[in-house]
Coordinates of C-alpha atoms and ligand atoms in Angstrom, one line a residue:
M58 CA 6.3 2.4 40.7
V59 CA 6.9 5.6 42.2
A60 CA 10.6 5.6 41.1
G61 CA 9.3 4.6 37.6
T62 CA 7.0 7.5 37.3
L63 CA 9.5 9.6 38.4
A64 CA 12.2 8.5 35.8
I65 CA 9.6 8.4 33.2
G66 CA 8.2 12.0 34.3
S67 CA 11.9 13.7 34.4
A68 CA 13.0 11.9 31.1
T69 CA 9.9 13.4 29.2
L70 CA 10.2 17.0 30.4
L71 CA 13.9 16.8 29.5
A72 CA 13.2 15.4 26.3
G73 CA 10.3 18.1 25.9
I74 CA 12.9 21.1 26.8
V75 CA 15.7 19.5 24.5
T76 CA 13.0 19.6 21.7
V77 CA 11.6 23.0 22.2
L78 CA 15.3 24.4 22.3
G79 CA 16.3 22.5 19.3
L80 CA 19.2 20.9 21.1
A81 CA 20.0 17.2 19.9
G82 CA 17.7 15.5 17.7
G83 CA 14.6 16.1 19.2
Q84 CA 13.4 12.8 20.4
P85 CA 10.4 12.4 22.4
S86 CA 9.8 10.8 25.7
P87 CA 11.4 7.1 26.1
V88 CA 8.0 5.7 26.3
A89 CA 7.0 7.0 23.0
A90 CA 10.2 5.9 21.6
V91 CA 9.5 2.3 23.2
A92 CA 6.1 2.4 21.7
A93 CA 7.3 3.5 18.1
A94 CA 10.0 1.0 18.4
F95 CA 7.3 -1.7 19.1
I96 CA 5.1 -0.7 15.9
D97 CA 8.2 -1.1 13.6
R98 CA 8.5 -4.8 15.0
T99 CA 4.6 -5.7 15.3
P100 CA 4.0 -9.0 13.7
P101 CA 1.1 -8.6 10.9
W102 CA -1.4 -10.6 12.7
L103 CA -1.0 -8.3 15.8
K104 CA -1.1 -5.1 13.7
D105 CA -4.4 -6.1 12.0
F106 CA -5.9 -7.2 15.3
A107 CA -5.0 -3.8 16.6
I108 CA -6.7 -2.1 13.9
A109 CA -9.8 -4.3 13.7
T110 CA -10.1 -3.9 17.5
F111 CA -8.9 -0.2 18.2
G112 CA -9.5 1.3 14.6
T113 CA -8.0 4.7 14.3
H114 CA -7.5 4.7 18.4
D115 CA -4.6 2.1 18.1
K116 CA -2.0 4.6 19.1
L117 CA -3.9 5.5 22.5
A118 CA -4.3 1.5 23.0
L119 CA -0.7 1.2 22.5
L120 CA 0.2 3.8 24.9
V121 CA -2.2 2.6 27.8
G122 CA -0.6 -1.0 27.2
T123 CA 2.7 0.3 27.2
L124 CA 2.0 2.3 30.7
V125 CA 0.5 -1.0 32.1
V126 CA 3.4 -3.2 31.1
L127 CA 5.8 -0.7 32.5
A128 CA 3.7 -0.2 35.5
A129 CA 3.5 -4.1 36.3
V130 CA 7.5 -4.3 35.4
C131 CA 8.0 -1.5 38.0
A132 CA 6.0 -3.3 40.4
V133 CA 7.9 -6.5 40.4
V134 CA 11.1 -4.2 40.6
G135 CA 9.4 -3.0 43.9
L136 CA 8.6 -6.5 45.0
L137 CA 12.2 -7.7 44.4
S138 CA 13.8 -4.8 46.5
R139 CA 12.2 -6.4 49.3
W140 CA 14.3 -9.6 48.6
R141 CA 17.6 -8.1 47.4
A142 CA 18.1 -4.5 46.5
T143 CA 20.6 -4.9 44.3
V144 CA 18.8 -7.5 41.9
S145 CA 16.0 -4.9 41.9
L146 CA 18.3 -1.9 41.1
S147 CA 19.8 -4.1 38.3
V148 CA 16.2 -4.8 37.0
F149 CA 15.6 -1.2 37.0
V150 CA 18.8 -0.5 34.8
V151 CA 17.5 -2.7 32.3
V152 CA 14.4 -1.4 31.8
G153 CA 16.1 2.0 31.4
A154 CA 18.7 0.8 29.0
I155 CA 15.7 -0.7 26.7
G156 CA 14.0 2.6 26.6
L157 CA 17.7 4.3 25.7
A158 CA 18.2 1.6 23.1
A159 CA 14.8 2.7 21.5
V160 CA 15.3 6.4 21.8
L161 CA 18.8 6.1 20.2
S162 CA 17.2 3.9 17.4
R163 CA 14.6 6.4 16.3
P164 CA 15.3 7.9 12.7
G165 CA 17.1 11.3 13.2
A166 CA 18.5 10.3 16.9
V167 CA 21.9 11.6 17.8
A168 CA 23.9 10.6 20.9
A169 CA 22.9 13.5 23.0
D170 CA 19.3 12.5 22.7
A171 CA 20.2 9.8 25.4
A172 CA 20.8 12.5 28.2
P173 CA 17.2 12.9 29.1
T174 CA 16.7 9.3 29.6
V175 CA 19.8 8.7 31.3
A176 CA 18.9 11.5 33.6
G177 CA 15.6 10.1 34.2
V178 CA 17.0 6.9 35.2
V179 CA 19.6 8.0 37.3
L180 CA 16.7 9.9 39.3
G181 CA 14.6 6.8 39.4
L182 CA 17.4 4.9 40.8
W183 CA 18.4 7.5 43.3
Y184 CA 14.6 7.3 44.7
L185 CA 14.5 3.4 44.4
A186 CA 17.8 3.2 46.4
R187 CA 16.4 5.5 49.2
G188 CA 13.5 3.4 49.4
T189 CA 15.2 0.1 49.7
Q190 CA 17.2 1.4 52.7
P191 CA 16.2 0.1 55.9
A192 CA 14.1 2.6 57.7
T193 CA 16.0 4.8 60.1
S194 CA 14.5 6.6 63.1
G195 CA 13.9 10.2 62.2
G196 CA 14.3 9.6 58.7
A197 CA 12.5 10.6 55.7
G198 CA 9.1 11.6 57.0
N199 CA 5.7 10.2 56.5
P200 CA 6.4 7.5 54.0
S201 CA 3.2 7.5 52.3
R202 CA 3.2 11.1 51.7
R203 CA 6.8 10.8 50.2
L204 CA 5.2 8.3 47.8
V205 CA 2.2 10.5 46.9
L206 CA 4.5 13.7 46.3
G207 CA 7.0 11.5 44.3
A208 CA 4.3 10.1 41.8
A209 CA 2.5 13.4 41.6
I210 CA 5.8 15.1 40.6
G211 CA 6.6 12.6 38.2
A212 CA 3.1 12.4 36.6
T213 CA 3.0 16.2 36.2
A214 CA 6.7 16.5 34.8
A215 CA 5.4 13.8 32.2
Y216 CA 2.5 15.4 31.3
V217 CA 4.2 19.1 30.8
G218 CA 7.1 17.4 28.9
W219 CA 4.8 15.6 26.6
A220 CA 2.8 18.7 25.7
V221 CA 6.0 20.8 25.3
G222 CA 7.8 18.3 23.4
G223 CA 4.9 18.1 20.9
G224 CA 6.4 21.5 20.0
A225 CA 2.7 22.5 19.4
A226 CA 3.3 26.1 19.7
R227 CA 6.5 26.6 17.6
A228 CA 5.1 24.3 14.9
T229 CA 1.7 26.4 14.9
A230 CA 3.1 29.4 14.4
S231 CA 5.2 28.2 11.6
R232 CA 2.2 26.8 9.8
L233 CA 0.3 30.0 10.1
A234 CA 3.2 31.9 8.5
A235 CA 2.9 28.9 5.7
V236 CA -0.7 30.3 4.5
R237 CA 0.3 32.3 1.3
T238 CA -1.5 32.6 -2.0
L239 CA -0.6 30.0 -4.5
R240 CA -0.4 30.2 -8.2
V241 CA -3.1 27.4 -9.4
R242 CA -3.2 26.4 -12.8
R243 CA -6.0 24.1 -12.6
R244 CA -8.8 24.7 -10.0
M245 CA -11.0 22.1 -9.1
T246 CA -14.2 22.8 -8.2
V247 CA -17.0 20.1 -6.8
P248 CA -19.9 19.7 -9.7
E249 CA -23.4 20.5 -8.6
G250 CA -24.9 17.2 -7.6
A251 CA -21.9 15.0 -6.7
D252 CA -23.1 15.3 -3.2
L253 CA -26.7 13.8 -2.7
K254 CA -26.8 15.3 0.8
L255 CA -28.7 12.4 2.3
P256 CA -29.0 12.0 6.0
G257 CA -26.3 9.4 7.2
L258 CA -24.5 9.5 3.7
T259 CA -20.9 10.2 3.9
P260 CA -20.2 13.8 2.7
F261 CA -18.5 13.8 -1.0
I262 CA -16.0 15.6 0.6
V263 CA -14.6 14.5 3.9
P264 CA -13.8 17.6 6.3
N265 CA -9.8 17.5 7.4
D266 CA -10.9 16.7 11.1
E267 CA -12.9 13.8 10.0
F268 CA -10.5 12.3 7.6
Y269 CA -9.3 8.8 8.5
R270 CA -5.6 8.8 9.7
I271 CA -3.3 5.8 9.2
D272 CA 0.4 5.9 10.0
T273 CA 3.1 4.1 12.0
A274 CA 4.1 7.4 13.9
F275 CA 3.5 7.1 17.3
V276 CA 4.2 10.9 17.9
V277 CA 2.6 13.1 15.0
P278 CA 5.9 14.6 13.4
R279 CA 5.4 18.5 13.7
L280 CA 7.8 19.8 10.9
D281 CA 8.8 23.0 10.5
A282 CA 8.3 24.2 7.3
D283 CA 11.2 26.7 6.9
S284 CA 13.5 23.8 7.6
W285 CA 11.9 21.3 5.3
R286 CA 13.5 20.1 2.3
L287 CA 12.8 17.4 -0.2
R288 CA 15.6 15.7 -2.2
V289 CA 15.4 13.7 -5.4
T290 CA 18.0 11.0 -5.2
G291 CA 19.1 7.5 -6.7
M292 CA 18.8 6.7 -10.3
V293 CA 18.9 10.2 -11.6
E294 CA 20.8 12.4 -14.0
R295 CA 21.2 15.1 -11.4
E296 CA 20.1 15.4 -7.7
V297 CA 17.3 17.8 -7.1
E298 CA 16.4 19.9 -3.5
I299 CA 13.4 21.8 -3.2
D300 CA 12.5 23.7 -0.2
W301 CA 9.2 25.2 1.2
N302 CA 9.7 28.7 -0.5
A303 CA 10.7 27.3 -3.9
L304 CA 7.7 24.8 -3.6
Q305 CA 5.3 27.5 -3.0
D306 CA 6.4 29.4 -6.2
K307 CA 5.5 26.6 -8.2
E308 CA 2.3 26.3 -10.5
M309 CA 0.0 24.1 -8.5
T310 CA -2.8 21.9 -9.7
E311 CA -5.8 20.9 -7.7
A312 CA -7.4 17.3 -7.9
L313 CA -10.2 15.7 -6.4
V314 CA -8.4 12.3 -5.2
T315 CA -10.0 9.4 -2.8
L316 CA -7.4 7.7 -0.6
T317 CA -7.9 4.6 0.7
C318 CA -6.0 2.3 3.1
V319 CA -5.4 -1.2 2.1
S320 CA -6.4 -2.2 5.5
N321 CA -9.8 -1.3 4.8
E322 CA -12.2 -4.1 5.3
V323 CA -15.3 -4.4 2.9
G324 CA -17.7 -1.9 4.3
G325 CA -15.1 -0.1 6.3
D326 CA -14.1 3.4 6.8
L327 CA -10.5 4.0 6.1
V328 CA -11.3 5.7 3.0
G329 CA -12.0 9.3 2.3
N330 CA -12.1 11.9 -0.6
A331 CA -10.5 15.6 -0.5
T332 CA -9.3 18.2 -2.9
W333 CA -5.6 18.3 -2.9
T334 CA -3.5 21.2 -3.9
G335 CA 0.2 20.4 -5.0
W336 CA 2.7 20.5 -7.6
P337 CA 2.8 17.5 -10.0
V338 CA 5.4 15.1 -8.9
R339 CA 6.1 14.5 -12.5
E340 CA 7.6 18.0 -13.1
L341 CA 9.7 17.4 -9.8
L342 CA 10.9 14.0 -11.2
A343 CA 11.8 15.8 -14.8
M344 CA 14.0 18.2 -13.3
A345 CA 16.1 15.2 -11.8
G346 CA 15.9 13.2 -15.0
P347 CA 15.4 9.4 -14.2
R348 CA 17.7 7.2 -15.6
P349 CA 16.7 4.2 -17.8
G350 CA 15.9 1.2 -16.1
A351 CA 14.5 2.5 -12.7
D352 CA 10.8 1.4 -12.1
M353 CA 10.3 2.3 -8.7
V354 CA 10.6 5.6 -6.4
L355 CA 11.3 4.9 -2.7
Q356 CA 9.6 7.6 -0.9
T357 CA 11.0 8.5 2.6
S358 CA 9.3 10.5 5.5
A359 CA 10.7 12.5 8.3
D360 CA 10.1 9.8 10.7
G361 CA 11.9 7.1 8.4
W362 CA 8.8 5.3 7.1
T363 CA 9.1 4.4 3.4
C364 CA 7.0 3.3 0.5
G365 CA 7.8 2.0 -3.1
T366 CA 5.6 3.6 -6.0
P367 CA 5.8 2.5 -9.6
L368 CA 7.8 5.5 -11.4
G369 CA 5.1 5.2 -14.2
A370 CA 2.2 6.4 -11.8
L371 CA 4.4 9.4 -11.0
T372 CA 5.3 10.3 -14.5
D373 CA 2.3 9.6 -16.4
D374 CA -0.6 12.1 -16.8
R375 CA -2.5 11.3 -13.6
N376 CA -2.6 13.9 -10.9
A377 CA 0.3 12.5 -8.9
L378 CA 0.8 15.6 -6.5
L379 CA 3.2 16.7 -4.0
A380 CA 0.3 18.2 -2.0
I381 CA 0.6 21.2 0.4
R382 CA -3.2 21.7 0.9
M383 CA -6.1 19.5 1.9
N384 CA -9.6 21.0 1.1
G385 CA -8.0 24.5 0.5
Q386 CA -6.2 24.4 4.2
P387 CA -2.4 23.8 4.7
L388 CA -2.1 20.0 5.7
P389 CA -2.9 19.1 9.0
F390 CA 0.1 17.7 11.1
E391 CA -1.8 14.2 11.0
H392 CA -2.0 14.3 7.2
G393 CA 1.4 15.2 6.3
F394 CA 2.6 18.8 7.1
P395 CA 4.2 20.4 5.5
A396 CA 4.1 18.2 2.0
R397 CA 2.9 14.8 1.4
I398 CA 2.6 12.7 -1.8
V399 CA -1.0 11.8 -3.3
V400 CA -1.4 9.4 -6.2
P401 CA -4.8 8.6 -7.6
G402 CA -5.4 4.8 -8.1
L403 CA -2.9 3.2 -5.4
Y404 CA -3.5 2.5 -2.0
G405 CA -1.8 4.8 0.7
Y406 CA 0.7 2.2 1.8
V407 CA 2.5 2.0 -1.5
S408 CA 2.0 5.8 -2.5
A409 CA 0.8 8.7 0.0
C410 CA 3.9 9.4 2.1
K411 CA 3.2 12.1 4.7
W412 CA 5.9 14.3 6.0
V413 CA 7.8 13.4 2.6
T414 CA 11.6 14.1 2.8
E415 CA 13.2 12.2 0.0
L416 CA 12.2 10.5 -3.3
K417 CA 14.9 7.9 -4.4
V418 CA 14.7 6.9 -8.1
T419 CA 15.4 3.1 -8.0
T420 CA 14.1 -0.2 -8.9
F421 CA 11.6 -3.1 -7.3
A422 CA 14.3 -5.4 -7.5
A423 CA 16.8 -3.2 -5.4
D424 CA 14.3 -1.6 -2.8
E425 CA 11.3 -2.4 -0.9
G426 CA 9.1 0.0 1.1
Y427 CA 8.1 -0.4 4.8
W428 CA 5.1 -2.8 4.6
T429 CA 6.4 -5.2 2.0
P430 CA 8.7 -7.2 4.5
R431 CA 5.4 -6.9 6.6
G432 CA 3.6 -9.3 4.6
W433 CA 2.1 -7.0 2.0
S434 CA 2.1 -6.7 -1.6
A435 CA 4.9 -4.7 -3.2
R436 CA 2.5 -3.2 -5.8
G437 CA -1.1 -2.0 -4.4
P438 CA -3.5 -0.8 -6.9
I439 CA -6.9 0.2 -5.4
K440 CA -9.7 -2.3 -5.9
T441 CA -13.0 -1.3 -7.2
E442 CA -15.3 -1.3 -3.9
S443 CA -18.7 0.0 -3.0
R444 CA -20.5 0.9 0.5
I445 CA -23.8 0.8 1.9
D446 CA -24.0 3.9 4.5
V447 CA -27.6 4.0 5.3
P448 CA -29.6 2.1 6.3
Q449 CA -27.1 1.1 9.0
P450 CA -26.8 -2.5 9.5
F451 CA -29.2 -4.2 12.1
T452 CA -31.3 -1.1 12.3
D453 CA -35.3 -1.2 12.0
V454 CA -36.6 0.9 9.2
P455 CA -40.3 1.5 8.8
A456 CA -41.9 0.1 5.9
G457 CA -42.2 2.2 2.7
T458 CA -39.7 3.9 0.8
V459 CA -36.5 3.7 2.1
A460 CA -33.4 5.5 0.7
V461 CA -30.4 3.0 0.5
A462 CA -27.3 5.1 -0.2
G463 CA -23.7 4.9 0.0
V464 CA -20.4 5.6 -2.1
A465 CA -18.3 3.5 -4.6
W466 CA -14.7 3.8 -5.8
A467 CA -12.5 2.8 -8.6
Q468 CA -9.9 5.3 -8.5
H469 CA -8.4 6.3 -11.8
R470 CA -10.9 4.2 -13.8
G471 CA -14.3 5.8 -12.3
V472 CA -17.3 4.4 -11.2
A473 CA -19.7 3.7 -14.4
K474 CA -22.5 1.8 -12.4
V475 CA -23.8 0.8 -8.8
E476 CA -26.2 -2.0 -8.2
V477 CA -28.1 -3.0 -5.1
Q478 CA -29.4 -6.8 -4.8
V479 CA -32.1 -7.1 -2.0
D480 CA -32.3 -10.9 -0.7
D481 CA -32.0 -13.0 -3.7
G482 CA -33.7 -10.8 -6.1
P483 CA -32.5 -9.3 -9.4
W484 CA -29.3 -6.6 -9.2
R485 CA -31.0 -3.2 -9.6
T486 CA -29.1 -0.1 -10.8
A487 CA -28.8 2.8 -8.2
R488 CA -29.0 6.4 -9.2
L489 CA -25.5 7.9 -9.1
A490 CA -24.7 11.4 -8.0
A491 CA -22.8 13.8 -10.5
D492 CA -19.2 12.5 -11.8
A493 CA -16.7 14.9 -10.4
S494 CA -13.6 12.7 -11.6
I495 CA -12.3 9.4 -12.2
D496 CA -10.1 9.6 -9.2
S497 CA -12.7 10.4 -6.6
W498 CA -15.6 8.4 -5.0
R499 CA -19.2 8.6 -6.3
Q500 CA -22.2 8.6 -4.1
W501 CA -25.5 6.6 -5.2
V502 CA -28.9 6.0 -4.1
L503 CA -31.6 3.5 -4.5
E504 CA -35.3 4.1 -3.6
W505 CA -36.6 0.9 -2.2
D506 CA -39.9 -0.1 -1.5
A507 CA -39.2 -1.8 1.5
P508 CA -41.9 -4.8 2.7
R509 CA -41.8 -6.0 6.3
G510 CA -39.3 -8.4 7.5
S511 CA -35.9 -9.2 7.7
H512 CA -33.7 -8.4 4.6
T513 CA -30.4 -8.4 3.1
L514 CA -29.1 -5.6 1.2
R515 CA -25.8 -6.0 -1.0
V516 CA -23.8 -3.7 -3.3
R517 CA -21.4 -3.8 -6.2
A518 CA -19.9 -1.5 -8.5
T519 CA -18.6 -1.3 -12.1
D520 CA -15.7 0.8 -13.2
G521 CA -15.3 2.9 -16.1
T522 CA -13.6 -0.1 -18.0
G523 CA -16.7 -2.1 -17.9
Q524 CA -15.2 -4.4 -15.1
V525 CA -17.6 -5.8 -12.3
Q526 CA -16.5 -5.6 -8.9
T527 CA -15.8 -9.0 -7.8
G528 CA -17.9 -10.8 -5.2
T529 CA -14.9 -13.2 -4.1
S530 CA -14.1 -12.3 -0.7
A531 CA -10.7 -11.5 0.3
P532 CA -8.8 -10.4 3.7
P533 CA -7.1 -7.0 3.7
A534 CA -3.6 -8.5 3.3
P535 CA -1.6 -8.9 1.3
D536 CA -3.1 -6.6 -1.4
G537 CA -6.6 -5.3 -0.3
A538 CA -10.0 -6.5 0.9
S539 CA -12.5 -7.6 -2.1
G540 CA -16.4 -8.8 -1.8
W541 CA -19.6 -7.1 -2.0
H542 CA -20.7 -5.0 1.1
T543 CA -23.6 -6.7 2.7
I544 CA -26.0 -5.8 5.5
T545 CA -29.1 -7.1 7.1
V546 CA -32.2 -4.8 8.2
R547 CA -35.2 -5.2 9.8
V548 CA -38.3 -3.3 8.2
H549 CA -41.4 -3.1 10.4
Ligands
MTE73 N1 5.0 8.8 6.8 C1 4.1 8.1 6.7 N2 3.1 8.1 5.5 C2 2.2 7.6 5.4 C3 2.0 6.4 6.2 C4 3.0 6.3 7.3 O1 2.8 5.2 8.1 N3 3.9 7.0 7.4 N4 0.9 5.6 6.1 C5 0.5 5.4 4.4 C6 -0.9 4.8 4.8 S1 -0.8 3.1 5.1 C7 -2.2 5.5 4.4 S2 -3.5 4.5 4.1 C8 -2.2 6.8 4.1 C9 -3.2 7.3 4.9 O2 -3.3 8.9 4.7 P1 -4.0 9.6 5.8 O3 -3.5 9.4 7.3 O4 -3.8 11.2 5.4 O5 -5.5 9.5 5.6 O6 -0.9 7.5 4.3 C10 0.3 6.8 4.0 N5 1.2 7.5 4.3
MO74 MO1 -3.0 2.3 4.7

């Protein structure tokens, strides 16, 4: 296990140095590469289980899981070394080769990215080989001290390499440089009364650091804005490339758009509303001139993730944006710095590409996004949903007037009505907060005269076209959960 720690520590430290110096492709630690490669091969049931169990801590859980598995493998290697040194060394090499294969399979990897992992494995082998030699008198000193020292050096190296490799310092500097005054054609102001400001109710605008985060990126890409490019390719009259400077010169639009994850369960919190500032994607696509027959745009991110968006949703008059600000701030790294796409009305997995670097105009027949072969529908319009935020399920509330409140969303159709049902009583119309945009969620509240006892509360919304939210329950896969959010409270 000490040999493993040394191998991973030195590989991670070297990878960090390589990244900071801008040598090679800048791949992170082999451990991160294995975890990332694992994410791409995770079967849908396991991914659903992970999100259901760990929520947005799923990446931390994966890191811990990967380290536990590695520790177990190293322990086996250690036991094998008592039996036959060559076997134990061979298994160690195989594990190293898996790490190496993972590093080289990551998008953007080049041959030179192999160096840190190879060096780490060689160091680990050297240590392991020394340990498996029969002890000679007057040898390497106190063996347990040597073990502790080796483990400490390895762990420190891993920690430093991880921190350095994040490129935090360099990227933060470039992000600060990125704050500049933009020309904004249409400002978006949140209307008075859109936020009811009730205790426990999710704020109308979710602050950036509280906004849900979902992606396959095991290590958050920290792109350098100055070297970022977005290319429009595929079925177009002319390919177009835009860089950070040119993008910031464009006339921006601001829009309130509620993002929703297709994995959101009924009543779940993988949904959030923000003000986005960006350049309308239709203007970018118009520069390239999509050719007849195209019906999809395959978006690709810097880390190789893809999603397929209907061409129409990017060229019609809705506010599909190439966004560079979130709630007035440069995009946080977690949410796609320097630029991402936001499309009102479509789940994130088919529309909201973060760290976007390419838009390929194509067809649904010819191409598919990352999640489609993994059991998710190729098209993902957001289903009308509503959620009760207060009171919380299974809480005790005092008898009397209780504010039942929450949010409802039906992006690009708008929310026209929200109703609440207590036990099996009639549906009662809730009071809606001011309407801000058909693309953002709407808060609602119902003053309920709560009698003592245990009660069931249920909510449903009606969208702007008059369609009532379906009460038929469906799981998130393949195209989004449905059903009425229902909670139980005790009134005393
Ligand atoms: N590059 C990249 N962009 C991505 C994803 C991803 O895995 N990689 N996930 C998508 C999904 S499934 C969702 S729901 C939204 C979430 O955006 P957020 O993390 O900013 O809330 O991002 C989308 N954009
Ligand atoms: Mo998602």
